[in-house]
mmCIF file of C-alpha atoms in Angstrom:
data_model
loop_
_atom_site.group_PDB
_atom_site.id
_atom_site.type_symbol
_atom_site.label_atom_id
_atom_site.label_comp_id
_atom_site.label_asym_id
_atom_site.label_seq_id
_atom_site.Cartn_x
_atom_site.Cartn_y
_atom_site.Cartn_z
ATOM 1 C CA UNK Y 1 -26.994 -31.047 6.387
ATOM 2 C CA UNK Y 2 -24.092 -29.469 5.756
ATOM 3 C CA UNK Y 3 -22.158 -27.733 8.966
ATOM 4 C CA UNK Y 4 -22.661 -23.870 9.207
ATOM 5 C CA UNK Y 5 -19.538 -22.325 9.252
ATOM 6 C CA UNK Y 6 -18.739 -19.786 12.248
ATOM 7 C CA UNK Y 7 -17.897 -16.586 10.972
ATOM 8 C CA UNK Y 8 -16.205 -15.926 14.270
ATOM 9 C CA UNK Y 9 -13.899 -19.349 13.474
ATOM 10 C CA UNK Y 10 -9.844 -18.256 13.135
ATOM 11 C CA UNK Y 11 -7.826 -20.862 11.688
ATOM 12 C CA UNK Y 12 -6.663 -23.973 13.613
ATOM 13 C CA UNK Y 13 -3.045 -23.291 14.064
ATOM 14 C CA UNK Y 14 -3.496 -19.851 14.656
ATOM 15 C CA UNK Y 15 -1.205 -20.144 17.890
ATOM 16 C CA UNK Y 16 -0.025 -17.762 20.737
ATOM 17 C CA UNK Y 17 2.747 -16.595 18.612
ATOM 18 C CA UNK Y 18 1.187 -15.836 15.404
ATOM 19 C CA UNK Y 19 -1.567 -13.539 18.010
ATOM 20 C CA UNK Y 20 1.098 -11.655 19.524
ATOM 21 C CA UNK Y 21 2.833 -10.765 16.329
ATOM 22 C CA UNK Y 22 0.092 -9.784 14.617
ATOM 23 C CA UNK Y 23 -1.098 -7.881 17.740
ATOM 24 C CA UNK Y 24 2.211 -5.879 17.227
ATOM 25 C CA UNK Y 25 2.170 -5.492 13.863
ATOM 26 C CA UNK Y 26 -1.279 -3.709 14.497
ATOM 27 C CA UNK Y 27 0.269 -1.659 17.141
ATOM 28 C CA UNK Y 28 2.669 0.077 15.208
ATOM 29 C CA UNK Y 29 0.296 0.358 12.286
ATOM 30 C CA UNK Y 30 -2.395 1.653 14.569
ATOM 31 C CA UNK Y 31 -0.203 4.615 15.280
ATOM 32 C CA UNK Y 32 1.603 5.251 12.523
ATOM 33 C CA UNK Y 33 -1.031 6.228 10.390
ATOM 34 C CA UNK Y 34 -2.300 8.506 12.787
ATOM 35 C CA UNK Y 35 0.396 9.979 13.769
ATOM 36 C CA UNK Y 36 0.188 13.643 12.314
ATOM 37 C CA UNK Y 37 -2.549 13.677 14.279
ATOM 38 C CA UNK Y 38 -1.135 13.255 17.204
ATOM 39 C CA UNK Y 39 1.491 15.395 16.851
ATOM 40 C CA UNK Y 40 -1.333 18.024 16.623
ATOM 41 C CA UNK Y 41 -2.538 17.252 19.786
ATOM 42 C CA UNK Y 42 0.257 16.768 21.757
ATOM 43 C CA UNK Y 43 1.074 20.545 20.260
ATOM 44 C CA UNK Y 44 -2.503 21.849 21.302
ATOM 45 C CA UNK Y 45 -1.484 20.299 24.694
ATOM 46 C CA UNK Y 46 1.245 22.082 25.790
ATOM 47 C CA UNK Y 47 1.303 25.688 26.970
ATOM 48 C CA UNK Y 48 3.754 27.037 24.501
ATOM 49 C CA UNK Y 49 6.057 30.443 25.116
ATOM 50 C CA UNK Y 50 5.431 30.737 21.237
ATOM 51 C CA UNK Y 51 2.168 32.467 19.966
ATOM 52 C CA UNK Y 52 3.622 30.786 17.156
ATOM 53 C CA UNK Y 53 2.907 27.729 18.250
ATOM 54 C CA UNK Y 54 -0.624 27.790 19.649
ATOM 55 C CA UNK Y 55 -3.217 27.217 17.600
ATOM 56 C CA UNK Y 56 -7.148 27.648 17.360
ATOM 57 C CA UNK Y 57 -7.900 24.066 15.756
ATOM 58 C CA UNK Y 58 -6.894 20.633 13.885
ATOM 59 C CA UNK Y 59 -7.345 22.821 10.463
ATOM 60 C CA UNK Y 60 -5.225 25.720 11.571
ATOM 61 C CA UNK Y 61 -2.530 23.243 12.907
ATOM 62 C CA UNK Y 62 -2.406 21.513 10.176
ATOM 63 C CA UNK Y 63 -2.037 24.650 7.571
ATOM 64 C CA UNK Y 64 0.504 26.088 9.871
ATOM 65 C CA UNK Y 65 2.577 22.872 10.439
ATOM 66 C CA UNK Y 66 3.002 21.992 7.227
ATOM 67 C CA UNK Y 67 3.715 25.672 5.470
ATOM 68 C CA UNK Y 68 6.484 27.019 8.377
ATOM 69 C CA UNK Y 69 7.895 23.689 9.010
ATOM 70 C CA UNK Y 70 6.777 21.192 6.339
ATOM 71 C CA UNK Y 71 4.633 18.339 6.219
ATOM 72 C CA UNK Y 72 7.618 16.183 7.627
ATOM 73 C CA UNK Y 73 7.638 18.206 10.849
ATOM 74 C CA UNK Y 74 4.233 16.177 11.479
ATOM 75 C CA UNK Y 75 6.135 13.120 11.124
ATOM 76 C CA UNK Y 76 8.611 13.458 13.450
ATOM 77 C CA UNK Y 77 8.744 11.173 16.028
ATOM 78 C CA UNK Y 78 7.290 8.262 14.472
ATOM 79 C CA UNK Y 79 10.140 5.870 14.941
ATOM 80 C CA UNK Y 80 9.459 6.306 18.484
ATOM 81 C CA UNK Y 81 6.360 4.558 18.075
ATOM 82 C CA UNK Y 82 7.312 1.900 15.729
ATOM 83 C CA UNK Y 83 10.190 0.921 17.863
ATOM 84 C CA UNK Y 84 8.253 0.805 21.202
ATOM 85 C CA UNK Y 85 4.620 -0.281 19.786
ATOM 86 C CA UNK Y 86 5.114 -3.408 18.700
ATOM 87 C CA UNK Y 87 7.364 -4.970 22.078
ATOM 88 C CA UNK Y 88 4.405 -3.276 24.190
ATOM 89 C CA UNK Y 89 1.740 -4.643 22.526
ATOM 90 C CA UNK Y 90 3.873 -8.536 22.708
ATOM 91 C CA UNK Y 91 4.866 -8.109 26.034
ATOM 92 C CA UNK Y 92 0.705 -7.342 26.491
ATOM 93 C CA UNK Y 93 -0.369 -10.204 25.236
ATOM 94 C CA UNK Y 94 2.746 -12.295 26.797
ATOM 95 C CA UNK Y 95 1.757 -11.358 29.670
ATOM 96 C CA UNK Y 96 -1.760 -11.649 29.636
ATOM 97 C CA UNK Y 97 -1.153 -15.096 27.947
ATOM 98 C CA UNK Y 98 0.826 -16.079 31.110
ATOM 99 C CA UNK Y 99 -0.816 -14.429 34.124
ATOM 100 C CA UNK Y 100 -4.292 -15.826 32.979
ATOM 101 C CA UNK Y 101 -2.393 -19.560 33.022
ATOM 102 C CA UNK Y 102 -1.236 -18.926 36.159
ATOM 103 C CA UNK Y 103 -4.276 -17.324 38.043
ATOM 104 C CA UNK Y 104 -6.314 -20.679 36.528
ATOM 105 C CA UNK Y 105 -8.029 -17.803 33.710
ATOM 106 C CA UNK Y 106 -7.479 -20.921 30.860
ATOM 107 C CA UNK Y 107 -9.932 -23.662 33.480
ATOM 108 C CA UNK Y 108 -13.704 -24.258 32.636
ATOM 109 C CA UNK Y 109 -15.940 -22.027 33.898
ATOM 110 C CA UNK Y 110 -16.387 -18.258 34.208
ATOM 111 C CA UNK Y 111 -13.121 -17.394 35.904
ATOM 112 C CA UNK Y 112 -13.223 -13.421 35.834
ATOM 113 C CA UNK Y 113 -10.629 -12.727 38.443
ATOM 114 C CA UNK Y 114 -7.928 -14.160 36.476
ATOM 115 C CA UNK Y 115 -8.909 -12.768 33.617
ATOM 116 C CA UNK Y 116 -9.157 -9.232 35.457
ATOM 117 C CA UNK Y 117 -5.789 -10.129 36.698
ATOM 118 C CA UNK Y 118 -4.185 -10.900 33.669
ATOM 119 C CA UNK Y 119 -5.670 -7.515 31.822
ATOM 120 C CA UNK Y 120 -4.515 -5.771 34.800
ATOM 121 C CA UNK Y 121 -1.307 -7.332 34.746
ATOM 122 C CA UNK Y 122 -0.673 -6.834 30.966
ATOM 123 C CA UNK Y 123 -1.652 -3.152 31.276
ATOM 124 C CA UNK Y 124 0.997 -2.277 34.215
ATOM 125 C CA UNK Y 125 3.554 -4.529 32.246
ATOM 126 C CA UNK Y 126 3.183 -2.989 28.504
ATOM 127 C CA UNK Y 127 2.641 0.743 29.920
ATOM 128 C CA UNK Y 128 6.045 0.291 31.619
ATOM 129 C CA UNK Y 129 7.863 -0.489 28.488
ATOM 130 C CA UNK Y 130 5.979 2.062 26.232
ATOM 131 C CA UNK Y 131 6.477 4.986 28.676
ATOM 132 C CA UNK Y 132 9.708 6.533 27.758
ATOM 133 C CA UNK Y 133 9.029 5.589 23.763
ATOM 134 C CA UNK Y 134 5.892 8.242 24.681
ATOM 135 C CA UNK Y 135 7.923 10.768 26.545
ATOM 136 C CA UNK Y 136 10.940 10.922 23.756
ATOM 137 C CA UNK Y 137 7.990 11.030 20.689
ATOM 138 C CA UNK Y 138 6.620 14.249 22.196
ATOM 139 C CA UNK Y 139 9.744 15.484 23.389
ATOM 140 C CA UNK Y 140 10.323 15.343 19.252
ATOM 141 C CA UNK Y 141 6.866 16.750 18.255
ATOM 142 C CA UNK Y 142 7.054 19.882 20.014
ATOM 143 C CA UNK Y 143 7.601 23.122 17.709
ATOM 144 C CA UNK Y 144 10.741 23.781 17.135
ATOM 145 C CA UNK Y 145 12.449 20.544 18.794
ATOM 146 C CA UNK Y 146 16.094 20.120 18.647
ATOM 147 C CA UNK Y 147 16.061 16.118 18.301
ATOM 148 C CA UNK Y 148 15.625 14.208 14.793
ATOM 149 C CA UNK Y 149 16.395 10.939 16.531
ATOM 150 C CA UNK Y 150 15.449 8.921 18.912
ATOM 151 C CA UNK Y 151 18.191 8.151 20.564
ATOM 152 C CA UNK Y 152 19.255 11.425 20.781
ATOM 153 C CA UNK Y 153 16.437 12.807 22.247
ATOM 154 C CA UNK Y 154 16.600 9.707 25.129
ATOM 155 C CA UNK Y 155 20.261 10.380 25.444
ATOM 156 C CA UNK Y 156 19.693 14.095 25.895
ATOM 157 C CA UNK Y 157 16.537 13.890 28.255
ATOM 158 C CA UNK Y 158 18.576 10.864 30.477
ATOM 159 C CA UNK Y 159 21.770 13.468 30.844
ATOM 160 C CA UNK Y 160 19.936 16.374 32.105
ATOM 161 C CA UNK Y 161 16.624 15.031 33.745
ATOM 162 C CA UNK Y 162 18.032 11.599 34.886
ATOM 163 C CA UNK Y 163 15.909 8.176 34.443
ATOM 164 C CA UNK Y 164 12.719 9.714 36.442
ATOM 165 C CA UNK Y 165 11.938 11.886 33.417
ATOM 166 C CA UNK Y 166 10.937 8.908 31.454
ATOM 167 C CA UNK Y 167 8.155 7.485 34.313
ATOM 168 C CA UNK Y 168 7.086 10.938 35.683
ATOM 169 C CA UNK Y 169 4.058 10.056 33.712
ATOM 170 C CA UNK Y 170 3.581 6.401 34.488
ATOM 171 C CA UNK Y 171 1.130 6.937 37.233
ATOM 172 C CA UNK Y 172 -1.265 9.163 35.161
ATOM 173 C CA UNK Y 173 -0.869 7.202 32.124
ATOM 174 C CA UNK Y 174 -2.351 4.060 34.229
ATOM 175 C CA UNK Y 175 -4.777 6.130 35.840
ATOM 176 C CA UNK Y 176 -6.159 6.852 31.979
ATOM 177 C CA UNK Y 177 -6.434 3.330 31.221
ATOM 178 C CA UNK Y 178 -8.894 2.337 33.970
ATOM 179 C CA UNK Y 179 -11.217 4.388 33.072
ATOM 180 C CA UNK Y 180 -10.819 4.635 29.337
ATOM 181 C CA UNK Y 181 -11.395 0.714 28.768
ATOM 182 C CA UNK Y 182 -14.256 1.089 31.335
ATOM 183 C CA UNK Y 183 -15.531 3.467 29.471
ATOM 184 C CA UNK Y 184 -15.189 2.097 25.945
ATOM 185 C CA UNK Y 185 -16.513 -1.686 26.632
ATOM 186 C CA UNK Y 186 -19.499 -0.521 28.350
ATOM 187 C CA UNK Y 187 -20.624 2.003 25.522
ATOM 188 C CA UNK Y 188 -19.352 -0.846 23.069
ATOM 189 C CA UNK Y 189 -21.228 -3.517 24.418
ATOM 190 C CA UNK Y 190 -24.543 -1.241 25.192
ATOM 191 C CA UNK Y 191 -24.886 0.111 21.445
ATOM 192 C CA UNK Y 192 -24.306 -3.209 20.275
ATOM 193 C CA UNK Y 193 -26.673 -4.615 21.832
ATOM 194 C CA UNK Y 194 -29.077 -1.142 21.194
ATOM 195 C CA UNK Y 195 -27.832 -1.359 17.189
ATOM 196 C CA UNK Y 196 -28.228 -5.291 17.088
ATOM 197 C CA UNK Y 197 -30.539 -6.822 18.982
ATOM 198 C CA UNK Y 198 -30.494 -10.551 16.950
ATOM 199 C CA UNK Y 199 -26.974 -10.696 17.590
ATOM 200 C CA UNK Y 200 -26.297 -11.607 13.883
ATOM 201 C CA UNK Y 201 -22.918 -10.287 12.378
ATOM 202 C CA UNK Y 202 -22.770 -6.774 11.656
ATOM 203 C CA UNK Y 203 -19.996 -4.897 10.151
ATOM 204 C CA UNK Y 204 -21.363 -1.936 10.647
ATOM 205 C CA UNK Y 205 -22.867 -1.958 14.543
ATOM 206 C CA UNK Y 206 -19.242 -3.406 15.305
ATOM 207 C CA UNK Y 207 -17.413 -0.312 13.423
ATOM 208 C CA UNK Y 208 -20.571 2.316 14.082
ATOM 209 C CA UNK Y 209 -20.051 1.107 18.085
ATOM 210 C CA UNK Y 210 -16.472 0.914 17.830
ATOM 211 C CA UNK Y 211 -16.383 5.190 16.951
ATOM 212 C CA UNK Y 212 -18.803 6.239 19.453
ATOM 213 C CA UNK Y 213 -17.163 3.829 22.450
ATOM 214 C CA UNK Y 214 -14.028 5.186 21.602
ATOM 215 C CA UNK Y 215 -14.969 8.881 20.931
ATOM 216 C CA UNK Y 216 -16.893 8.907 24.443
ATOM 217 C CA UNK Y 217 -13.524 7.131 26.184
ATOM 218 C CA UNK Y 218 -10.890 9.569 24.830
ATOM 219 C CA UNK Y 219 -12.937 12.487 25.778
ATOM 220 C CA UNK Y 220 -13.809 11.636 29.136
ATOM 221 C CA UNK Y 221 -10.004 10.859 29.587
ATOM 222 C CA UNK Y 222 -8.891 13.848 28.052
ATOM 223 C CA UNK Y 223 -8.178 16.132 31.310
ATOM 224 C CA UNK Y 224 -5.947 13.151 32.856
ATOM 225 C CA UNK Y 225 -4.007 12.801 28.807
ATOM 226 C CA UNK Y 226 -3.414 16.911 29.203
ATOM 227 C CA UNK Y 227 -1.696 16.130 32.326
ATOM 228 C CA UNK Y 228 -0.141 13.443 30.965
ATOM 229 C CA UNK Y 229 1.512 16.057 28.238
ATOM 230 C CA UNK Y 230 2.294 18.212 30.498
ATOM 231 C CA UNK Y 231 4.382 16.254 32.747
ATOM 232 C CA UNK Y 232 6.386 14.234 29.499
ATOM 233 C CA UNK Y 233 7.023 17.582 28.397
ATOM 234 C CA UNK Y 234 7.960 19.382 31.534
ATOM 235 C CA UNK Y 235 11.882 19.370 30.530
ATOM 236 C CA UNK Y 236 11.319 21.688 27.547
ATOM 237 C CA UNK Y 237 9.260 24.007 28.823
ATOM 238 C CA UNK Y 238 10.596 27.657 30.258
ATOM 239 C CA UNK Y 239 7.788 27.789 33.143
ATOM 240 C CA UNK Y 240 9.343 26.763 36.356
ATOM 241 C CA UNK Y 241 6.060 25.722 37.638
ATOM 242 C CA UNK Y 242 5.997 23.098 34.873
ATOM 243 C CA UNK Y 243 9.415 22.415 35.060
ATOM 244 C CA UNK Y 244 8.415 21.328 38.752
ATOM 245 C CA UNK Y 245 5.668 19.324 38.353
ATOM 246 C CA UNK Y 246 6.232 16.179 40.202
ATOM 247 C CA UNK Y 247 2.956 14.582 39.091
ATOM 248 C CA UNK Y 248 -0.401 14.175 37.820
ATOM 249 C CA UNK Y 249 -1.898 16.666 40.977
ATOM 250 C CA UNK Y 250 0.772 19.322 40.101
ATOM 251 C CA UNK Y 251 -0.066 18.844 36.397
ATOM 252 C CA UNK Y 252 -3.779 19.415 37.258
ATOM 253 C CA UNK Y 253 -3.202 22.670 39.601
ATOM 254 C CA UNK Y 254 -0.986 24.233 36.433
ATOM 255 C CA UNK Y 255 -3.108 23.491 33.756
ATOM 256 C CA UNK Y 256 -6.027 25.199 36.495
ATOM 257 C CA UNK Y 257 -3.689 28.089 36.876
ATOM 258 C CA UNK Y 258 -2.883 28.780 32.830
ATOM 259 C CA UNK Y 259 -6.017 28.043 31.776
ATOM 260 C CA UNK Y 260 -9.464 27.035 33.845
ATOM 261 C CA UNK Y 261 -11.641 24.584 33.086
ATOM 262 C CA UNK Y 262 -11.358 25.011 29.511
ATOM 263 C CA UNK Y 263 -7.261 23.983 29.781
ATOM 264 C CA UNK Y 264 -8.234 20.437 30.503
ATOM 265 C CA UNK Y 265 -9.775 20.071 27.036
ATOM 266 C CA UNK Y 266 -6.787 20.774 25.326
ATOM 267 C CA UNK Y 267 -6.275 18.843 22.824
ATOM 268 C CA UNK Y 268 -9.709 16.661 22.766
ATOM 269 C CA UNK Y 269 -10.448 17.271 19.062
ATOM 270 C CA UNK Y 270 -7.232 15.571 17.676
ATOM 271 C CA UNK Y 271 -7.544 12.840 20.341
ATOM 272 C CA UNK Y 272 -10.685 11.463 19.591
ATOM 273 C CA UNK Y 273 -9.849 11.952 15.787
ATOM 274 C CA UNK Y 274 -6.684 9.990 16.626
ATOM 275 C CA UNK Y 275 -8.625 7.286 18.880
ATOM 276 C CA UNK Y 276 -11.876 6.639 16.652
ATOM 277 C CA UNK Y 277 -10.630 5.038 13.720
ATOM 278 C CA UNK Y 278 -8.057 2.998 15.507
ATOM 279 C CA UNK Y 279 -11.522 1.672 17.929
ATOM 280 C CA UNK Y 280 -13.205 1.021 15.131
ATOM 281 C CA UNK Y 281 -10.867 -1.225 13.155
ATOM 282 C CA UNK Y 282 -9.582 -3.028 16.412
ATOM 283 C CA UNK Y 283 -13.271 -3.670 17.729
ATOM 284 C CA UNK Y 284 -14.217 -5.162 14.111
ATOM 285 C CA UNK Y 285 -10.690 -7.269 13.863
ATOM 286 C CA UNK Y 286 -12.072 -8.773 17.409
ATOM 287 C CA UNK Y 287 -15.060 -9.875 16.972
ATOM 288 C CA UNK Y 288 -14.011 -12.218 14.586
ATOM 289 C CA UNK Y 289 -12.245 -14.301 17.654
ATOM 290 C CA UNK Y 290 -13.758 -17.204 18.379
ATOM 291 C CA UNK Y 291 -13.119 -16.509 22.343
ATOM 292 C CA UNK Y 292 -15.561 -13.345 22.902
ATOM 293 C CA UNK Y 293 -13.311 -12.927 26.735
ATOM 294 C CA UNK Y 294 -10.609 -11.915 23.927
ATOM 295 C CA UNK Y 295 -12.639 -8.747 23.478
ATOM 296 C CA UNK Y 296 -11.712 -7.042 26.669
ATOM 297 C CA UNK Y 297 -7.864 -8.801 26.588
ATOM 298 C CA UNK Y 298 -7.113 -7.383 22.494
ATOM 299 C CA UNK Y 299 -8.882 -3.839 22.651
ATOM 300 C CA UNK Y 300 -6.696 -2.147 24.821
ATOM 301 C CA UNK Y 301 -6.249 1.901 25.116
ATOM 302 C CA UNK Y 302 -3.664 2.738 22.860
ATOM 303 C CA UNK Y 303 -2.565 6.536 22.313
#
């Protein structure tokens, strides 16, 4: 009888390297192509001085965007991403790869504190890198910005704000991931299961539970990725209160102050718009590992 083949198989010398690169490559591609959208939201986020720049919706963004400013405006910032994507999302799996050797993760058996350990560990170590790529890309998304480059912008924001200005956000932006990948691999793995019971391969339960787990995660998360705006942005803003927001607690109490309960919303539409697609392509490009642990160490938040 001839041997089944495992769809789940990946090639034989697909080795540690070849995973992180192409774990990189999707990084940058992940957010490059939603990008505009992003922009959108980190605009939606902010309380602008501008009635100019606030806007009712994704639609209305969009159409004002692109006829004041031009459809390039949405673009800007993208190099930001593409040059601080891809080392994240290596030194993630680099350091995943090497805490789970070291904490025994690689040894028979079902060792799930190493492997929490190494997630952990890759999380703290990829957000620290990323960090002030994400504060410079929406210091250049805001309406009317003054940088066109990145290096500018990190320049600029390093002169007058000093190195803190690029990890004012670190806390928060760790305090979204804990609950976001909760979130997402519980829904994931419960539709699943719900959509496909026989456990046979299914495109479209992996893609169908990919959207919903990642729709449900980024708006949970939302209030904390408001905050999160709010405190990369600080420097631009006119409003001394924002200007003097130390962190995610001082974020919380302005957003409370401008805007109620509704403030911490800000935002949500374009951010699960921006996080669906990229679940559903990253939960379908995973299950065809052959090491199903490699589901919760390859689908990590990324916005």
């Amino acid at each position: 009888m001839a041997e089944e083949i495992d769809y789940e198989a990946l090639p034989a010398n697909a080795g540690f390297a070849v995973n992180m690169l192409a774990g990189a490559l999707a990084g940058i591609s992940e957010h490059a192509v939603m990008f505009p959208v992003d922009s959108i939201k980190t605009r939606m986020q902010v309380f602008a001085a501008s009635p100019v720049a606030v806007y009712s919706g994704v639609g209305n963004a969009f159409s004002r965007i692109s006829s004041t400013e031009g459809l390039r405006a949405l673009w800007r910032g993208v190099s930001s991403v593409v040059l601080g994507a891809g080392p994240a999302h290596a030194v993630h799996f680099g350091t995943l790869e090497a805490v789970k050797e070291l904490a025994g993760g690689n040894e028979a058996g079902n060792q799930w504190v190493a492997t929490s350990l190494a997630g952990a560990s890759a999380t703290i170590a990829s957000d620290a890198l990323m960090n002030p790529f994400d504060v410079v890309k929406q210091r250049m998304q805001l309406h009317k910005s003054e940088f066109r480059s990145v290096f500018a912008c990190a320049r600029t924001v390093f002169r007058n704000e000093g190195l803190a200005a690029f990890y004012v956000s670190y806390p928060t932006t760790l305090a979204i991931s804990i609950p976001f990948n909760a979130i997402q691999f519980t829904v994931y793995e419960q539709l699943k299961r719900f959509m496909n019971p026989s456990h046979q391969y299914s495109p479209t339960t992996h893609i169908v539970s990919g959207a919903v787990a990642g729709a449900v995660a980024a708006a949970v998360t939302t209030p904390l990725d408001v905050a999160k705006t709010i405190l990369q942005t600080r420097g631009t803003s006119t409003d001394s209160d924002i200007r003097n927001c130390r962190g995610m607690t001082d974020a919380f109490r302005v957003i409370w102050r401008r805007d109620g309960v509704k403030g911490f919303g800000r935002g949500l539409t374009p951010r699960v718009l921006t996080i669906v697609p990229i679940r559903c392509f990253s939960f379908s490009s995973v299950e065809l590992e052959p090491d199903r642990t490699t589901l919760t160490e390859a689908v990590i938040r990324t916005d």
